[in-house]
Tab-separated table of C-alpha atoms in Angstrom:
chain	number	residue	atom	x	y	z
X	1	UNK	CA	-7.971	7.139	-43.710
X	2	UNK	CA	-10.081	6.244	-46.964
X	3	UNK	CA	-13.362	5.673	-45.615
X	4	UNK	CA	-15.811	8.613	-45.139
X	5	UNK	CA	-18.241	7.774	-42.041
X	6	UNK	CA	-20.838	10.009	-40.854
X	7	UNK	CA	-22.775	9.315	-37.459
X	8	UNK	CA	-26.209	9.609	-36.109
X	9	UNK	CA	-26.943	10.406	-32.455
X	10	UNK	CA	-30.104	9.675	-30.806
X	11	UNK	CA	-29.738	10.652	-27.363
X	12	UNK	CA	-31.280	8.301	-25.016
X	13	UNK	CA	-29.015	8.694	-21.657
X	14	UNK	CA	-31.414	6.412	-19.390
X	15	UNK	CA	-30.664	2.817	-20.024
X	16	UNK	CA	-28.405	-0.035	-20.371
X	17	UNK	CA	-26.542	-1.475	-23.180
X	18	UNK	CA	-27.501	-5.144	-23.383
X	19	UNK	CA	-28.324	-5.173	-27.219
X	20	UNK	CA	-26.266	-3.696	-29.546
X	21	UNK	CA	-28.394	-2.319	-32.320
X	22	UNK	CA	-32.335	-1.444	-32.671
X	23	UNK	CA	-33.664	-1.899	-35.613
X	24	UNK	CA	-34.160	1.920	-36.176
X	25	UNK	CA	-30.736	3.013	-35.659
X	26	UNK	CA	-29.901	0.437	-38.623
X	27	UNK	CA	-32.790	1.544	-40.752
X	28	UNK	CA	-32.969	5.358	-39.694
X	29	UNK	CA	-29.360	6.553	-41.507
X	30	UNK	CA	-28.440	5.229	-44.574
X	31	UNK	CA	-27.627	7.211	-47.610
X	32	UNK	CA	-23.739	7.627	-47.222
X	33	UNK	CA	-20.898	5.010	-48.356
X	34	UNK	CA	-20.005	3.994	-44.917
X	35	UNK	CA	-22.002	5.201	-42.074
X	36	UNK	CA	-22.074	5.075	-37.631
X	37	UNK	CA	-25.422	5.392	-36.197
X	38	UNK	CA	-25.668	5.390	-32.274
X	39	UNK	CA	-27.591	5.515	-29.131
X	40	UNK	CA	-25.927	6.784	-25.811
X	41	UNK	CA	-26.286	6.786	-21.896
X	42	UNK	CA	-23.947	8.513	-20.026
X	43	UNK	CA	-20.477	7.819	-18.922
X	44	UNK	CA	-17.233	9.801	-17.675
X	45	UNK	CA	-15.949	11.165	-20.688
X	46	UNK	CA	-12.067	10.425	-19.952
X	47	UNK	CA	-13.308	6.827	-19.245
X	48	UNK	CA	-14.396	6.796	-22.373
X	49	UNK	CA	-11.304	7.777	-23.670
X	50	UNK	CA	-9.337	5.237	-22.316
X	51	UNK	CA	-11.429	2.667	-23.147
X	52	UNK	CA	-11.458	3.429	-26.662
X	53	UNK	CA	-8.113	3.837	-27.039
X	54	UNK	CA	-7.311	0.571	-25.679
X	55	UNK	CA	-9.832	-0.776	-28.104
X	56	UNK	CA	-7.967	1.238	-30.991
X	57	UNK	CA	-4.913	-0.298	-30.138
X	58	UNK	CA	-6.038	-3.909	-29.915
X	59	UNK	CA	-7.469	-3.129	-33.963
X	60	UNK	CA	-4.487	-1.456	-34.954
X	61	UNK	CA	-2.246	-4.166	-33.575
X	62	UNK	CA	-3.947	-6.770	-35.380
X	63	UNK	CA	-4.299	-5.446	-38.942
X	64	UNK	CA	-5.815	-3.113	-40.957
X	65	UNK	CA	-7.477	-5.347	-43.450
X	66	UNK	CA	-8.364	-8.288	-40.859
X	67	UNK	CA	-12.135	-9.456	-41.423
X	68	UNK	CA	-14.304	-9.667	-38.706
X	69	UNK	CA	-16.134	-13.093	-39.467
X	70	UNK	CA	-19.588	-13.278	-40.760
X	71	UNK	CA	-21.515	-13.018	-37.380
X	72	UNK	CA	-18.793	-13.292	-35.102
X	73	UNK	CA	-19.621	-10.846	-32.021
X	74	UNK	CA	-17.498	-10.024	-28.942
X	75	UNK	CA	-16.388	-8.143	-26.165
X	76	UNK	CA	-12.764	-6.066	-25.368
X	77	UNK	CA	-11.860	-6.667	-21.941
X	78	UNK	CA	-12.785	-4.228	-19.353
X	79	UNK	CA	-11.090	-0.907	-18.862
X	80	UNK	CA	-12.275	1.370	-16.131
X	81	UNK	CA	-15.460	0.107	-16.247
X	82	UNK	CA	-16.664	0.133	-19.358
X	83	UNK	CA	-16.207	-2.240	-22.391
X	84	UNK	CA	-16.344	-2.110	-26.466
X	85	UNK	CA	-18.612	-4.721	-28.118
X	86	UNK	CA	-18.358	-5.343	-31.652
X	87	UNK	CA	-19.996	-7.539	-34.023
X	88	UNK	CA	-20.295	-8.502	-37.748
X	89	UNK	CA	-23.664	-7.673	-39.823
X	90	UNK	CA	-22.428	-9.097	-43.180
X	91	UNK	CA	-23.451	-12.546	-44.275
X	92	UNK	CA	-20.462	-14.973	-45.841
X	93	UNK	CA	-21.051	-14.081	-49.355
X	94	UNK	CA	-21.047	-10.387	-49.001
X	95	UNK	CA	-19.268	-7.923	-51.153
X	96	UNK	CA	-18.756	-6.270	-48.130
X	97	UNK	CA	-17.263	-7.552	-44.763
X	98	UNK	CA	-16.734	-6.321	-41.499
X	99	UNK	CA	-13.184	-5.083	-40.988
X	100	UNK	CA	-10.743	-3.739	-38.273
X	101	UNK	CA	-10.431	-0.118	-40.075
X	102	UNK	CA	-14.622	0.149	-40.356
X	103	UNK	CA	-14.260	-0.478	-36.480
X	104	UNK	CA	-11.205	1.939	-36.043
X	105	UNK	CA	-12.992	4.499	-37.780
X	106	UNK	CA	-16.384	4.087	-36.662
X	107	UNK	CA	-15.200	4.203	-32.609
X	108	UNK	CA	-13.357	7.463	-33.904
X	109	UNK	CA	-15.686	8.818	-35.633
X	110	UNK	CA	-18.412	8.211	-32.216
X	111	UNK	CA	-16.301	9.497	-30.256
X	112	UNK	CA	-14.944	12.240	-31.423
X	113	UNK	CA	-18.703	13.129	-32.054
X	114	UNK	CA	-19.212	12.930	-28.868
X	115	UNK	CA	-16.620	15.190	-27.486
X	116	UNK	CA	-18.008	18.145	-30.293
X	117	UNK	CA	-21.375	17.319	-28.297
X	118	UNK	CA	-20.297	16.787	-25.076
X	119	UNK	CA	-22.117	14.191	-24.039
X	120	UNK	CA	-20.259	11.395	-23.323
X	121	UNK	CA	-23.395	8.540	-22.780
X	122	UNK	CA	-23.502	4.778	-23.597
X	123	UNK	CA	-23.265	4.421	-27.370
X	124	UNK	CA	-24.323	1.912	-29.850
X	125	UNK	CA	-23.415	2.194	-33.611
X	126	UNK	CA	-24.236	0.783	-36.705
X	127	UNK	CA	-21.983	0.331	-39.866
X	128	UNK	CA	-22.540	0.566	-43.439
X	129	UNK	CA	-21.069	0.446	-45.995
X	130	UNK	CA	-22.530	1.145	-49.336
X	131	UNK	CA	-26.221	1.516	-47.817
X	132	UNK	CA	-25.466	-2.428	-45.942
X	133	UNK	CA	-25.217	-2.561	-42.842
X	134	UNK	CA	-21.793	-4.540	-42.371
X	135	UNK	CA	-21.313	-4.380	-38.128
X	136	UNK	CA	-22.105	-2.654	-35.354
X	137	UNK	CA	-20.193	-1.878	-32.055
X	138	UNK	CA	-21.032	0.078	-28.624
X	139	UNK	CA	-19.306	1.065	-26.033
X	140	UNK	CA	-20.619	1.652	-22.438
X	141	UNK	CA	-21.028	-0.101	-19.369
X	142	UNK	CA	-22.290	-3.315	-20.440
X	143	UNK	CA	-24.591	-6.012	-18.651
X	144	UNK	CA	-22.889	-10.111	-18.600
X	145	UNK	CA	-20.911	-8.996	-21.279
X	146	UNK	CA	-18.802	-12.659	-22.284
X	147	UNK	CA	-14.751	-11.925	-22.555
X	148	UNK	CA	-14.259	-13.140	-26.098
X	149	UNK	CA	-11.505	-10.338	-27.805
X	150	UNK	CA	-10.488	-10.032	-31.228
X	151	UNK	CA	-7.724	-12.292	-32.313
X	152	UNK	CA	-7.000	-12.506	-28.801
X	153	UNK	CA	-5.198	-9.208	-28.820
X	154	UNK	CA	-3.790	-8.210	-25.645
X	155	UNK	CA	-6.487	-5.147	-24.470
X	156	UNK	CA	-5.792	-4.152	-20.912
X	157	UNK	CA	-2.349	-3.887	-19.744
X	158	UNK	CA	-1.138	-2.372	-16.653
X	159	UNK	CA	1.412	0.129	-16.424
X	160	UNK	CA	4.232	-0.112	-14.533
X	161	UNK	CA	5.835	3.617	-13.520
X	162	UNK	CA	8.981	3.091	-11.747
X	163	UNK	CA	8.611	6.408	-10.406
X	164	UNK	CA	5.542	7.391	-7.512
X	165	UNK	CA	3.245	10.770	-8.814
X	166	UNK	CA	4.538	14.203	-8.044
X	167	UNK	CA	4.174	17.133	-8.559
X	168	UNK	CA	7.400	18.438	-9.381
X	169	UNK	CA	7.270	19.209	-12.934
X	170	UNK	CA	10.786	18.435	-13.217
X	171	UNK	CA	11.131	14.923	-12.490
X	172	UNK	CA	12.011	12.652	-15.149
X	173	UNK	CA	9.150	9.608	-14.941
X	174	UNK	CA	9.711	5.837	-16.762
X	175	UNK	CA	6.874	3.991	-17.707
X	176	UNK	CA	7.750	0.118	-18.810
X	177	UNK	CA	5.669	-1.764	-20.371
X	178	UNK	CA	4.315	-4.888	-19.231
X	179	UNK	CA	4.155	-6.754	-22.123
X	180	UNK	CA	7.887	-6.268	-23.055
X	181	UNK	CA	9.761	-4.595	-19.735
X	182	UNK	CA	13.333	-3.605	-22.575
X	183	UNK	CA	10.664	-1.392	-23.954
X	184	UNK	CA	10.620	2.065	-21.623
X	185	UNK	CA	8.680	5.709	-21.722
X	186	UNK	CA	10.945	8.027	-20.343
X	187	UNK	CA	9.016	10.858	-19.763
X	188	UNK	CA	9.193	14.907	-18.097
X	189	UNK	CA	6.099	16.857	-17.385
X	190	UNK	CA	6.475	20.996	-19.071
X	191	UNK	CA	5.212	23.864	-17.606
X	192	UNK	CA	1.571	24.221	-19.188
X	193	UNK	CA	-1.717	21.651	-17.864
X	194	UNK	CA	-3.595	20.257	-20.437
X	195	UNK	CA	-7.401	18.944	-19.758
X	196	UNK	CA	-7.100	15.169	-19.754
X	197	UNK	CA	-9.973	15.039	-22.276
X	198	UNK	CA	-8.307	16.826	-25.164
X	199	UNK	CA	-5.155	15.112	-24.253
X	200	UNK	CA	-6.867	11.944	-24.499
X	201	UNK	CA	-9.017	12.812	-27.479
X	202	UNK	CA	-5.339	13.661	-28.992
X	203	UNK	CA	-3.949	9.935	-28.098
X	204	UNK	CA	-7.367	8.242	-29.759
X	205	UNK	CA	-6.979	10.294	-33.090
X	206	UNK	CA	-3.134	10.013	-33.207
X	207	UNK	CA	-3.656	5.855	-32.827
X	208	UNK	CA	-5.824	5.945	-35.308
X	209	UNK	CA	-3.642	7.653	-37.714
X	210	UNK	CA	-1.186	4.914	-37.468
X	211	UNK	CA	-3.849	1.956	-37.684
X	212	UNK	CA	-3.747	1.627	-41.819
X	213	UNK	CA	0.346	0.548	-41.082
X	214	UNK	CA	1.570	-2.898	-40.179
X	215	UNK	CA	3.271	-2.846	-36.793
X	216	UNK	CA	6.595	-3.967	-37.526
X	217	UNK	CA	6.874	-0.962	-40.279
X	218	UNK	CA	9.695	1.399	-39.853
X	219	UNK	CA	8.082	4.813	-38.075
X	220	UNK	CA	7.946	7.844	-39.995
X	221	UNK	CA	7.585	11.063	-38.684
X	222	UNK	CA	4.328	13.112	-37.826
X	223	UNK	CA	2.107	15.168	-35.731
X	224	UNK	CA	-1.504	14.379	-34.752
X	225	UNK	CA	-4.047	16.833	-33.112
X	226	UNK	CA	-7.380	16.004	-31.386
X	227	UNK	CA	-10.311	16.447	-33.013
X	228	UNK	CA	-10.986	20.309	-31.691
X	229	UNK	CA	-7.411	20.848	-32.717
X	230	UNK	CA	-6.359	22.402	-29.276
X	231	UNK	CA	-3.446	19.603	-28.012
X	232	UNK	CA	-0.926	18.491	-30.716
X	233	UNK	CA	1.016	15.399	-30.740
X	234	UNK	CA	4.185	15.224	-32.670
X	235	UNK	CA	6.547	12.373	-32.771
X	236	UNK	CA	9.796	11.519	-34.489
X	237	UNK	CA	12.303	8.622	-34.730
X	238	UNK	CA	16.159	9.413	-34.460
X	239	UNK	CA	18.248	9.176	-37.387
X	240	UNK	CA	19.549	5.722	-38.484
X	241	UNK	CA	22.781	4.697	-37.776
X	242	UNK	CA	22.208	6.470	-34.083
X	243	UNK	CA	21.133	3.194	-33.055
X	244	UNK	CA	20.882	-0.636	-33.293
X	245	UNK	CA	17.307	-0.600	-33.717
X	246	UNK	CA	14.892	1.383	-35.563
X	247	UNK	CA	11.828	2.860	-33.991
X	248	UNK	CA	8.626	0.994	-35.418
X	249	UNK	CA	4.789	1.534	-35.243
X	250	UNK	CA	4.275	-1.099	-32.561
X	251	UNK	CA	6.386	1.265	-30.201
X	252	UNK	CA	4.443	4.226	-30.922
X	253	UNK	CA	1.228	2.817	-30.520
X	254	UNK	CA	2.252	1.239	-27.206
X	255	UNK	CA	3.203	4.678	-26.121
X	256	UNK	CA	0.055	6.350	-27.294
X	257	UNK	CA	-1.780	3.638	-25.386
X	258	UNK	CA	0.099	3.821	-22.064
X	259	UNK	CA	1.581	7.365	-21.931
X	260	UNK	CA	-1.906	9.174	-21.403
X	261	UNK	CA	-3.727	6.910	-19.540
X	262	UNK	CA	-1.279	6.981	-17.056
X	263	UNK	CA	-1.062	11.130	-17.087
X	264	UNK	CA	-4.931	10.562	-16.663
X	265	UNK	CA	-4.428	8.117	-13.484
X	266	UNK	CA	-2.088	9.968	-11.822
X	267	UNK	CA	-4.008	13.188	-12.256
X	268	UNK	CA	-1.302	15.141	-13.996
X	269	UNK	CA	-2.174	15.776	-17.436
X	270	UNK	CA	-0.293	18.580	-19.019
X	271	UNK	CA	2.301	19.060	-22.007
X	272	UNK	CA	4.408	16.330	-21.742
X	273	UNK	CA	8.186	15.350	-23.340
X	274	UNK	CA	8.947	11.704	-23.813
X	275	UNK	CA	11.865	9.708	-25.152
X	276	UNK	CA	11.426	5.661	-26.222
X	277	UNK	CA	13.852	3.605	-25.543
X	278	UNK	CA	14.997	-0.225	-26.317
X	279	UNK	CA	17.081	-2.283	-24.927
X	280	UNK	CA	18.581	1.093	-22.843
X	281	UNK	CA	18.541	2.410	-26.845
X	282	UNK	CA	16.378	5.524	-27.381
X	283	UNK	CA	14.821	5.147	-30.785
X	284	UNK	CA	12.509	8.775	-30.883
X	285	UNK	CA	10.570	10.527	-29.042
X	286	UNK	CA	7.766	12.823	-29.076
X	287	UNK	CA	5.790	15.788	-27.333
X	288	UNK	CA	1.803	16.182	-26.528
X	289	UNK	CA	1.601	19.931	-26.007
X	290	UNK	CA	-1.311	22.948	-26.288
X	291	UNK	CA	-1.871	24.174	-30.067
């Protein structure tokens, strides 16, 4: 992460999101490099959550650097509910242009201010960079939002679970993904709960730790936590030479992305073990588990 970005809340909780940006939220915060101003109205927090971080994974997935046109504006798709909407302040010549990590960072940095608020509402933001504003985004329960997406990157995808919820912590649950079924979460619920929200929270930040790398990279080891550093996430590839593939950041951010939001739908978050495997290859694995 290189970009500092503060945020601004003014907490209006009482009315819809059709426009993105007023024009006091852009003039009313702008003394910082790069900043997020924002308006709210509220929403279920771990909706929130997995809207975002199927947001965060559409940016990451589609480049770090990758420019946002000059007034291009759009919608993700819809995710329980609610929707992101993003759009591009900067004229063509500008120094500065809109870009996937100002978006990555700006959703993190509104939510995550959120969740030290709680108070999870509708939220609008502006983006600056250098005192110019350079986009905006919201996300909230939107009103005729259109469909366009960014670079047509897949953003909802349901999970398939090969195994029905239980409660037995013991049972050893697959999750495949839809977009490519040889790619497989094997995963076993441990002994401790953990609130969906911080094990959410820990999914968004961990995503956006891997956004600045290009998904076909090798992985390389680490450990996320959410942003009141109570659930830890720590993943790890396997050796090379233990298998015919090597575990890459497009497999860990598909597994950030599906992993929790299907905890959350099933209604059994907690610390959770989970292997990835290829092709009937595991590559790594990781663990989300209480600090």
């Amino acid at each position: 992460m290189v970009l500092a970005l503060g945020v601004f809340l003014v907490n209006f909780c009482d009315f819809a999101l059709v426009p993105i940006v007023s024009n006091y939220v852009v003039e009313s915060f702008t003394y910082h490099p790069s900043e997020a101003n924002t308006i709210i109205y509220d929403i279920k927090p771990e909706d929130t959550y997995v809207c975002a971080i199927e947001f965060m994974y559409d940016l990451a997935s589609s480049g770090w650097e990758t420019v946002v046109p000059s007034g291009h504006e759009a919608y993700s798709m819809e995710v329980n509910g609610l929707r992101v909407a993003f759009g591009s302040l900067a004229q063509s010549g500008d120094q500065y242009q809109l870009q996937n990590k100002h978006l990555v960072l700006g959703l993190l940095k509104v939510v995550n201010t959120l969740a030290t608020r709680q108070s999870f509402c509708n939220t609008r933001a502006a983006l600056y960079m250098y005192n110019k504003p350079v986009g905006q985004l919201a996300i909230g329960r939107l009103i005729n939002p259109a469909s366009t997406r960014l670079k047509d990157a897949s953003v909802v995808r349901n999970v398939i679970n090969a195994n029905t919820p239980s409660q037995n912590l013991t049972v050893e649950r697959r999750i495949v993904d839809p977009d490519d079924p040889d790619f497989v979460i094997s995963y076993e619920m441990l002994e401790d709960p953990i609130p969906c929200q911080g094990l959410l929270n820990a999914a968004l930040n961990a995503l956006a730790n891997t956004a600045p790398v290009r998904s076909d990279h090798v992985f390389t080891d680490f450990g996320s936590t959410s942003s009141a550093g109570d659930v830890t996430c720590m993943i790890s590839r396997n050796p090379p030479g233990t298998s015919r593939l090597l575990l890459t950041y497009s497999h860990v951010r598909t597994a950030l992305a599906l992993l929790p939001a299907k905890l959350y739908s099933d209604d059994i978050c907690g610390e959770v073990k989970f292997d990835l495997i290829y092709g009937g290859e595991e590559l790594g694995g990781g663990t989300f588990f209480l600090s």
